[in-house]
Amino acid sequence: MAIPKPNRSFDLDPPAAGRRRAPAWRRWWPALAAAPLALVLLGWALLGGAREPGPGTRLAEVMQGDLVLGIDGYGKLVPADLVSIGSRSGGRIARIERRTGSRVGKGEVIVALENAELLQKLREAEKSLAQAKVDLMRNRADMTGSQHRARSRLADLQGELRVSRLEIEGLRKLAEARIVTPIELEKSIVHGQSLERQIADAGDELRRLEALGLAATDADRAVMDALSKDVQRLREEVADLEVRAPRDATIFDMPATLTVGSQVEPGAVVATLATGDGLAVELWIPASRSGEVAPGQPATVELAGKQYEATVARVDPQVVRGELKVLLPVEGLAAGSVFAGQPVTGRIITGRLHDAIYVARPANATPHHAGSVLVATGDPDAPARREVLFGAADAEHVQLLAGAIAGERIFLDAAAAAD
């Protein structure tokens, strides 16, 4: 019995019985002949055909009118009157007296810290101040004693001089009467002159001591003031270890990392308090557009299908994942009808253009640069390529400074291929 040979053909459609198999080149030649044509069609599509808009391309009509430009963002409602509190000295958390949502009264302790190093500094400063007071009293006593002795000596010398002058006057009369010799008179005069010189020196010494006393008093006062201020500052920092509510409020937020035993850096926020009933919006916008936003700019926010006017109050300088936080107090928002944390959308107004020509922003529109767009014509298969000059823009619209007129329609998707 003959063993059949294995079929090594890759033909998935074997010939019927009794019919000869066609050669391989005959079976594959149609595909080989079509390959060059497919390459030509692909090249045409890449080089030219893909530039024209296809079915489903978005069209936008060029408009004329007032154009309001802005930066869109998302966020949530927060209390309008927020106060962040912390400790300027920092330390380890010893107690947490209140938590988020608690109502606190003015002066009530929220978080208590401990800082052994700060307490040691305060003890040393108080000791230095006490020693300085003792030294000051001793120095003033010494200076007062020196000045008292100088005044006493001056007074004694002045008394001796008065006596000497009386003696000189008496001796002069006795000398004229030849009762005493001129030498005795001369000795008395010399002694009187010596007393006058001593009095002058004693007066200079007293004035020097008085001036020195005044200077020492000023210096001592400066030292005492510096030491007293240092002690007062440290006492305030120690008092700040107990973080208290500055007024009646509700604790709006506390860091999740705030636990007993954890370390708090100097100046770090340990709680954010809501001190009023007003509401604001924390709006997150792209950090790349931070240069277009400043306090005082108008804005609008949308909440539950209603639009409210707002104003930029603060721009947080810290970038978080490519975004910036902007605080917008909202006008006319009733606190009783909404709640903090509710999501909102908003727009910060960056510009208003009067009677502008504009269109929905094409993909290739770079503000204040030239570009090209495809404009719809009567023939849907033959749009016209047009050079235009783009002006101011936001994420939704762009101003057209030249190259298009109101009423024309532009292919938004195809515009990217037109450049």
Coordinates of C-alpha atoms in Angstrom, one line a residue:
M1 CA 0.0 0.0 0.0
A2 CA 1.4 3.3 -1.1
I3 CA 1.8 6.0 1.6
P4 CA 0.5 9.4 0.3
K5 CA 2.9 12.3 0.4
P6 CA 2.1 15.2 2.8
N7 CA 0.4 18.2 1.2
R8 CA 2.9 21.1 1.6
S9 CA 0.7 23.6 -0.3
F10 CA -0.7 26.6 1.6
D11 CA -3.7 26.7 -0.7
L12 CA -6.8 26.8 1.5
D13 CA -9.1 25.8 -1.4
P14 CA -7.8 22.5 -2.8
P15 CA -8.8 21.7 -6.4
A16 CA -11.7 19.5 -7.0
A17 CA -11.0 15.9 -7.8
G18 CA -9.8 15.3 -11.4
R19 CA -8.9 19.1 -11.9
R20 CA -5.3 20.2 -12.2
R21 CA -4.0 22.7 -9.7
A22 CA -3.1 26.1 -11.4
P23 CA 0.5 27.3 -11.1
A24 CA 1.2 29.5 -8.1
W25 CA 2.1 32.6 -10.1
R26 CA -1.4 32.4 -11.8
R27 CA -3.1 32.3 -8.4
W28 CA -1.2 35.4 -6.9
W29 CA -0.8 37.6 -10.0
P30 CA -4.0 39.8 -9.4
A31 CA -2.7 40.8 -5.9
L32 CA 0.8 41.5 -7.3
A33 CA -0.7 43.6 -10.1
A34 CA -2.8 45.7 -7.7
A35 CA 0.1 46.6 -5.3
P36 CA 1.6 49.5 -7.4
L37 CA -1.9 51.0 -7.8
A38 CA -2.4 50.8 -4.0
L39 CA 0.9 52.6 -3.4
V40 CA 0.0 55.4 -5.9
L41 CA -3.4 55.9 -4.2
L42 CA -1.7 56.0 -0.8
G43 CA 0.8 58.6 -1.9
W44 CA -1.9 60.7 -3.4
A45 CA -3.8 60.6 -0.2
L46 CA -0.8 61.5 1.9
L47 CA 0.4 64.4 -0.3
G48 CA -2.8 65.9 -1.5
G49 CA -6.0 64.2 -1.0
A50 CA -5.8 64.4 2.9
R51 CA -5.7 68.1 2.8
E52 CA -9.3 68.4 1.7
P53 CA -12.0 68.1 4.4
G54 CA -13.8 64.8 4.4
P55 CA -17.3 63.9 5.6
G56 CA -18.1 64.9 9.1
T57 CA -15.7 67.9 9.2
R58 CA -16.8 70.6 11.7
L59 CA -17.8 73.9 10.2
A60 CA -18.0 77.2 12.1
E61 CA -19.5 80.5 10.9
V62 CA -17.5 83.7 11.2
M63 CA -19.3 86.1 13.5
Q64 CA -19.2 89.8 14.1
G65 CA -20.0 91.4 17.4
D66 CA -18.8 91.9 21.0
L67 CA -16.4 89.1 22.0
V68 CA -15.7 88.3 25.6
L69 CA -12.5 86.4 26.1
G70 CA -11.7 84.5 29.3
I71 CA -10.0 81.6 31.0
D72 CA -12.2 78.7 31.9
G73 CA -11.7 76.7 35.1
Y74 CA -13.3 74.4 37.5
G75 CA -13.6 74.4 41.3
K76 CA -15.8 74.4 44.3
L77 CA -17.6 76.7 46.7
V78 CA -15.8 77.7 49.9
P79 CA -16.5 80.2 52.6
A80 CA -15.6 83.7 51.4
D81 CA -14.1 84.9 54.7
L82 CA -11.3 82.4 55.4
V83 CA -8.6 82.9 57.9
S84 CA -5.5 80.6 58.1
I85 CA -3.9 80.3 61.5
G86 CA -0.7 78.6 62.7
S87 CA 2.2 78.9 65.0
R88 CA 5.1 81.1 64.1
S89 CA 7.5 79.0 66.2
G90 CA 6.4 75.5 65.3
G91 CA 6.8 72.4 67.4
R92 CA 5.5 69.0 68.1
I93 CA 1.7 68.6 68.5
A94 CA 0.8 67.8 72.1
R95 CA -3.0 68.1 71.8
I96 CA -5.7 68.6 69.2
E97 CA -8.6 70.2 70.9
R98 CA -11.0 70.8 67.9
R99 CA -11.5 69.2 64.5
T100 CA -12.9 70.3 61.1
G101 CA -16.5 71.4 61.4
S102 CA -16.2 72.5 65.0
R103 CA -17.6 75.8 66.1
V104 CA -15.0 77.8 68.1
G105 CA -15.1 81.0 70.1
K106 CA -12.6 83.8 70.2
G107 CA -9.5 82.8 72.1
E108 CA -10.4 79.1 72.2
V109 CA -7.5 76.7 71.8
I110 CA -7.6 74.6 68.6
V111 CA -4.2 72.9 68.6
A112 CA -1.5 72.9 71.4
L113 CA 2.2 72.5 70.5
E114 CA 5.3 71.9 72.7
N115 CA 8.8 73.2 71.9
A116 CA 11.5 72.5 74.5
E117 CA 14.1 74.4 72.7
L118 CA 11.9 77.5 72.6
L119 CA 11.2 77.3 76.3
Q120 CA 14.9 77.0 77.0
K121 CA 15.6 80.1 75.0
L122 CA 12.9 82.0 77.0
R123 CA 14.4 80.9 80.3
E124 CA 17.9 82.0 79.2
A125 CA 16.6 85.4 77.9
E126 CA 14.7 86.0 81.2
K127 CA 17.9 85.2 83.1
S128 CA 19.9 87.6 81.0
L129 CA 17.3 90.3 81.5
A130 CA 17.3 89.8 85.3
Q131 CA 21.1 89.9 85.4
A132 CA 21.1 93.0 83.3
K133 CA 18.8 94.7 85.8
V134 CA 21.1 93.8 88.7
D135 CA 24.1 95.1 86.8
L136 CA 22.3 98.3 85.9
M137 CA 21.3 99.0 89.5
R138 CA 24.9 98.3 90.6
N139 CA 26.4 100.5 87.9
R140 CA 24.0 103.3 88.6
A141 CA 24.8 103.1 92.4
D142 CA 28.6 103.2 91.6
M143 CA 28.1 106.2 89.3
T144 CA 25.9 108.0 91.8
G145 CA 28.5 107.4 94.5
S146 CA 31.3 108.8 92.2
Q147 CA 29.3 111.8 91.4
H148 CA 28.4 112.4 95.0
R149 CA 32.0 112.2 96.0
A150 CA 33.0 114.6 93.2
R151 CA 30.4 117.1 94.3
S152 CA 31.5 116.8 97.9
R153 CA 35.1 117.5 97.0
L154 CA 34.1 120.4 94.8
A155 CA 32.1 121.8 97.7
D156 CA 34.9 121.3 100.2
L157 CA 37.4 123.1 97.9
Q158 CA 35.0 125.9 97.3
G159 CA 34.7 126.3 101.1
E160 CA 38.5 126.3 101.5
L161 CA 38.8 128.9 98.8
R162 CA 36.3 131.2 100.6
V163 CA 38.3 130.9 103.8
S164 CA 41.6 131.4 101.9
R165 CA 40.3 134.6 100.3
L166 CA 39.3 135.9 103.7
E167 CA 42.8 135.1 105.0
I168 CA 44.4 136.8 102.1
E169 CA 42.3 139.9 102.7
G170 CA 43.3 140.0 106.4
L171 CA 47.0 139.3 105.7
R172 CA 47.0 142.1 103.1
K173 CA 45.8 144.6 105.7
L174 CA 48.3 143.2 108.3
A175 CA 51.1 143.5 105.7
E176 CA 50.2 147.1 105.0
A177 CA 50.4 147.7 108.7
R178 CA 53.7 145.9 108.7
I179 CA 52.4 143.4 111.2
V180 CA 53.2 140.4 109.0
T181 CA 55.8 140.0 106.3
P182 CA 55.0 140.2 102.6
I183 CA 56.2 136.5 102.4
E184 CA 53.3 135.3 104.5
L185 CA 50.9 137.2 102.3
E186 CA 52.5 135.7 99.2
K187 CA 52.1 132.2 100.6
S188 CA 48.4 132.8 101.3
I189 CA 47.9 134.1 97.8
V190 CA 49.7 131.0 96.3
H191 CA 47.6 128.7 98.4
G192 CA 44.4 130.5 97.2
Q193 CA 45.5 130.1 93.5
S194 CA 46.1 126.4 94.1
L195 CA 42.6 126.0 95.5
E196 CA 41.2 127.7 92.4
R197 CA 43.0 125.3 90.1
Q198 CA 41.8 122.3 92.2
I199 CA 38.2 123.7 92.0
A200 CA 38.5 123.9 88.3
D201 CA 39.7 120.3 88.1
A202 CA 37.0 119.1 90.5
G203 CA 34.4 120.8 88.3
D204 CA 35.7 119.2 85.2
E205 CA 35.7 115.8 86.9
L206 CA 32.1 116.3 88.1
R207 CA 31.0 117.2 84.6
R208 CA 32.8 114.2 83.1
L209 CA 31.1 111.9 85.6
E210 CA 27.7 113.4 84.9
A211 CA 28.2 113.0 81.1
L212 CA 29.4 109.5 81.6
G213 CA 26.4 108.8 83.7
L214 CA 24.1 110.1 81.0
A215 CA 25.8 108.0 78.4
A216 CA 25.8 104.9 80.6
T217 CA 22.1 105.5 81.2
D218 CA 21.4 105.7 77.5
A219 CA 23.5 102.6 76.8
D220 CA 21.9 100.7 79.7
R221 CA 18.4 101.7 78.4
A222 CA 19.3 100.4 74.9
V223 CA 20.5 97.1 76.3
M224 CA 17.5 96.8 78.6
D225 CA 15.1 97.6 75.7
A226 CA 16.8 94.9 73.5
L227 CA 16.7 92.3 76.2
S228 CA 13.1 93.2 77.1
K229 CA 12.0 93.0 73.5
D230 CA 13.7 89.6 73.1
V231 CA 11.9 88.3 76.2
Q232 CA 8.6 89.7 75.0
R233 CA 9.1 88.1 71.6
L234 CA 9.9 84.7 73.1
R235 CA 7.0 84.9 75.5
E236 CA 4.7 85.6 72.5
E237 CA 6.1 82.7 70.6
V238 CA 5.6 80.4 73.6
A239 CA 2.0 81.7 73.9
D240 CA 1.6 80.9 70.1
L241 CA 2.3 77.3 70.9
E242 CA -1.4 77.3 71.8
V243 CA -3.0 78.0 68.5
R244 CA -6.2 79.9 69.3
A245 CA -9.2 81.2 67.2
P246 CA -8.8 84.9 66.6
R247 CA -12.5 85.4 66.6
D248 CA -15.8 83.3 66.6
A249 CA -15.6 81.0 63.6
T250 CA -16.1 77.5 62.2
I251 CA -13.1 75.3 61.4
F252 CA -13.3 74.9 57.7
D253 CA -10.3 72.7 57.1
M254 CA -7.3 71.1 58.9
P255 CA -4.4 69.3 57.3
A256 CA -4.8 65.5 57.1
T257 CA -1.3 65.1 58.4
L258 CA -2.1 66.9 61.7
T259 CA -1.8 64.2 64.4
V260 CA -0.6 64.2 67.9
G261 CA 3.2 63.8 67.9
S262 CA 3.6 65.1 64.4
Q263 CA 6.0 68.1 63.8
V264 CA 4.6 71.5 62.7
E265 CA 7.0 73.8 60.9
P266 CA 7.2 77.5 61.9
G267 CA 4.5 79.4 60.1
A268 CA 2.7 76.3 58.8
V269 CA -1.1 76.4 58.6
V270 CA -2.8 74.2 61.2
A271 CA -6.4 75.3 60.6
T272 CA -8.5 77.4 58.2
L273 CA -11.4 79.1 59.8
A274 CA -14.6 80.4 58.2
T275 CA -15.4 83.6 60.0
G276 CA -18.5 84.7 58.0
D277 CA -21.5 83.4 56.1
G278 CA -20.4 84.6 52.6
L279 CA -19.3 82.2 49.9
A280 CA -16.5 82.2 47.3
V281 CA -15.2 80.0 44.6
E282 CA -11.8 78.3 44.5
L283 CA -11.2 78.1 40.8
W284 CA -8.4 76.1 39.2
I285 CA -7.0 77.4 36.0
P286 CA -4.0 76.4 33.8
A287 CA -0.8 77.8 35.3
S288 CA 0.4 78.7 31.8
R289 CA -2.1 81.5 31.8
S290 CA -1.3 83.0 35.2
G291 CA 0.2 86.1 33.7
E292 CA -3.3 87.1 32.4
V293 CA -4.9 87.0 35.9
A294 CA -4.7 89.7 38.6
P295 CA -6.8 90.7 41.7
G296 CA -9.8 92.8 40.7
Q297 CA -10.5 91.1 37.4
P298 CA -14.2 90.3 36.7
A299 CA -15.4 86.7 36.4
T300 CA -18.5 84.6 36.2
V301 CA -19.3 81.3 37.8
E302 CA -22.0 78.9 37.0
L303 CA -23.8 76.9 39.8
A304 CA -26.8 74.7 39.4
G305 CA -27.6 76.2 36.0
K306 CA -27.4 79.8 37.2
Q307 CA -24.7 82.4 36.5
Y308 CA -23.3 84.7 39.2
E309 CA -20.9 87.7 39.0
A310 CA -17.6 87.4 40.8
T311 CA -14.2 89.2 41.2
V312 CA -10.7 87.8 41.5
A313 CA -9.6 88.3 45.1
R314 CA -6.4 86.3 45.3
V315 CA -4.1 84.2 43.0
D316 CA -2.2 81.5 44.8
P317 CA 1.4 81.5 43.6
Q318 CA 1.9 77.8 44.2
V319 CA 1.5 75.6 41.1
V320 CA -0.2 72.2 41.7
R321 CA 0.0 69.7 38.9
G322 CA 0.2 72.5 36.3
E323 CA -2.7 74.5 37.7
L324 CA -3.2 77.6 39.9
K325 CA -5.8 78.3 42.5
V326 CA -7.8 81.5 42.2
L327 CA -10.2 82.8 44.9
L328 CA -13.4 84.4 43.6
P329 CA -15.8 86.0 46.1
V330 CA -19.3 85.6 44.6
E331 CA -21.9 88.4 44.6
G332 CA -25.6 87.7 45.3
L333 CA -25.1 84.0 46.3
A334 CA -27.4 83.0 49.2
A335 CA -25.6 80.9 51.7
G336 CA -28.8 79.1 52.7
S337 CA -29.4 77.7 49.2
V338 CA -25.9 76.2 48.6
F339 CA -23.2 74.6 50.6
A340 CA -19.4 74.7 50.8
G341 CA -17.7 72.1 48.6
Q342 CA -20.3 72.2 45.9
P343 CA -18.6 71.9 42.4
V344 CA -18.8 74.9 40.1
T345 CA -17.4 76.1 36.8
G346 CA -16.1 79.6 36.2
R347 CA -14.6 81.9 33.7
I348 CA -12.2 84.8 34.4
I349 CA -12.7 87.6 32.0
T350 CA -9.4 88.6 30.3
G351 CA -10.7 90.9 27.6
R352 CA -13.7 92.4 25.9
L353 CA -13.5 93.2 22.1
H354 CA -16.2 95.5 20.7
D355 CA -17.6 94.8 17.2
A356 CA -14.9 92.1 16.5
I357 CA -14.8 89.5 13.8
Y358 CA -14.3 86.1 15.3
V359 CA -14.9 82.4 14.9
A360 CA -14.7 79.2 17.0
R361 CA -11.0 78.6 17.4
P362 CA -9.5 76.3 14.8
A363 CA -6.9 73.7 15.8
N364 CA -4.1 75.7 14.2
A365 CA -5.0 79.2 15.4
T366 CA -2.1 80.8 17.2
P367 CA -3.0 84.2 18.8
H368 CA -1.5 87.2 17.0
H369 CA 0.0 85.1 14.3
A370 CA -0.7 84.5 10.6
G371 CA -2.1 81.2 9.5
S372 CA -4.3 79.6 6.8
V373 CA -7.8 78.1 7.0
L374 CA -10.1 76.3 4.6
V375 CA -13.3 78.3 3.8
A376 CA -16.4 76.6 2.5
T377 CA -17.5 77.4 -1.0
G378 CA -20.5 76.5 -3.2
D379 CA -18.8 73.3 -4.0
P380 CA -18.5 71.1 -0.9
D381 CA -15.6 69.2 -2.4
A382 CA -13.6 72.3 -3.3
P383 CA -13.0 74.5 -0.2
A384 CA -10.9 77.6 -0.7
R385 CA -7.6 77.9 1.2
R386 CA -7.4 81.4 2.8
E387 CA -4.5 83.2 4.5
V388 CA -5.8 84.9 7.7
L389 CA -4.4 86.9 10.6
F390 CA -5.4 85.7 14.1
G391 CA -5.8 88.2 16.9
A392 CA -6.7 87.7 20.6
A393 CA -8.0 84.3 21.6
D394 CA -9.1 82.1 24.4
A395 CA -9.8 78.3 24.5
E396 CA -13.1 78.7 22.6
H397 CA -12.8 81.7 20.2
V398 CA -10.2 83.6 18.2
Q399 CA -10.4 87.0 16.7
L400 CA -9.8 87.3 12.9
L401 CA -8.0 90.5 12.1
A402 CA -7.8 89.9 8.3
G403 CA -8.6 87.3 5.7
A404 CA -12.3 86.5 6.6
I405 CA -15.6 88.3 6.8
A406 CA -18.7 87.6 8.8
G407 CA -21.0 85.0 7.4
E408 CA -18.3 82.8 5.9
R409 CA -17.8 79.3 7.2
I410 CA -14.5 77.8 8.2
F411 CA -13.6 74.1 8.4
L412 CA -12.2 73.8 12.0
D413 CA -10.7 70.3 11.8
A414 CA -9.3 70.8 8.3
A415 CA -7.6 74.0 9.3
A416 CA -4.9 72.1 11.0
A417 CA -4.0 70.4 7.7
A418 CA -4.0 73.7 5.9
D419 CA -0.8 74.9 7.5

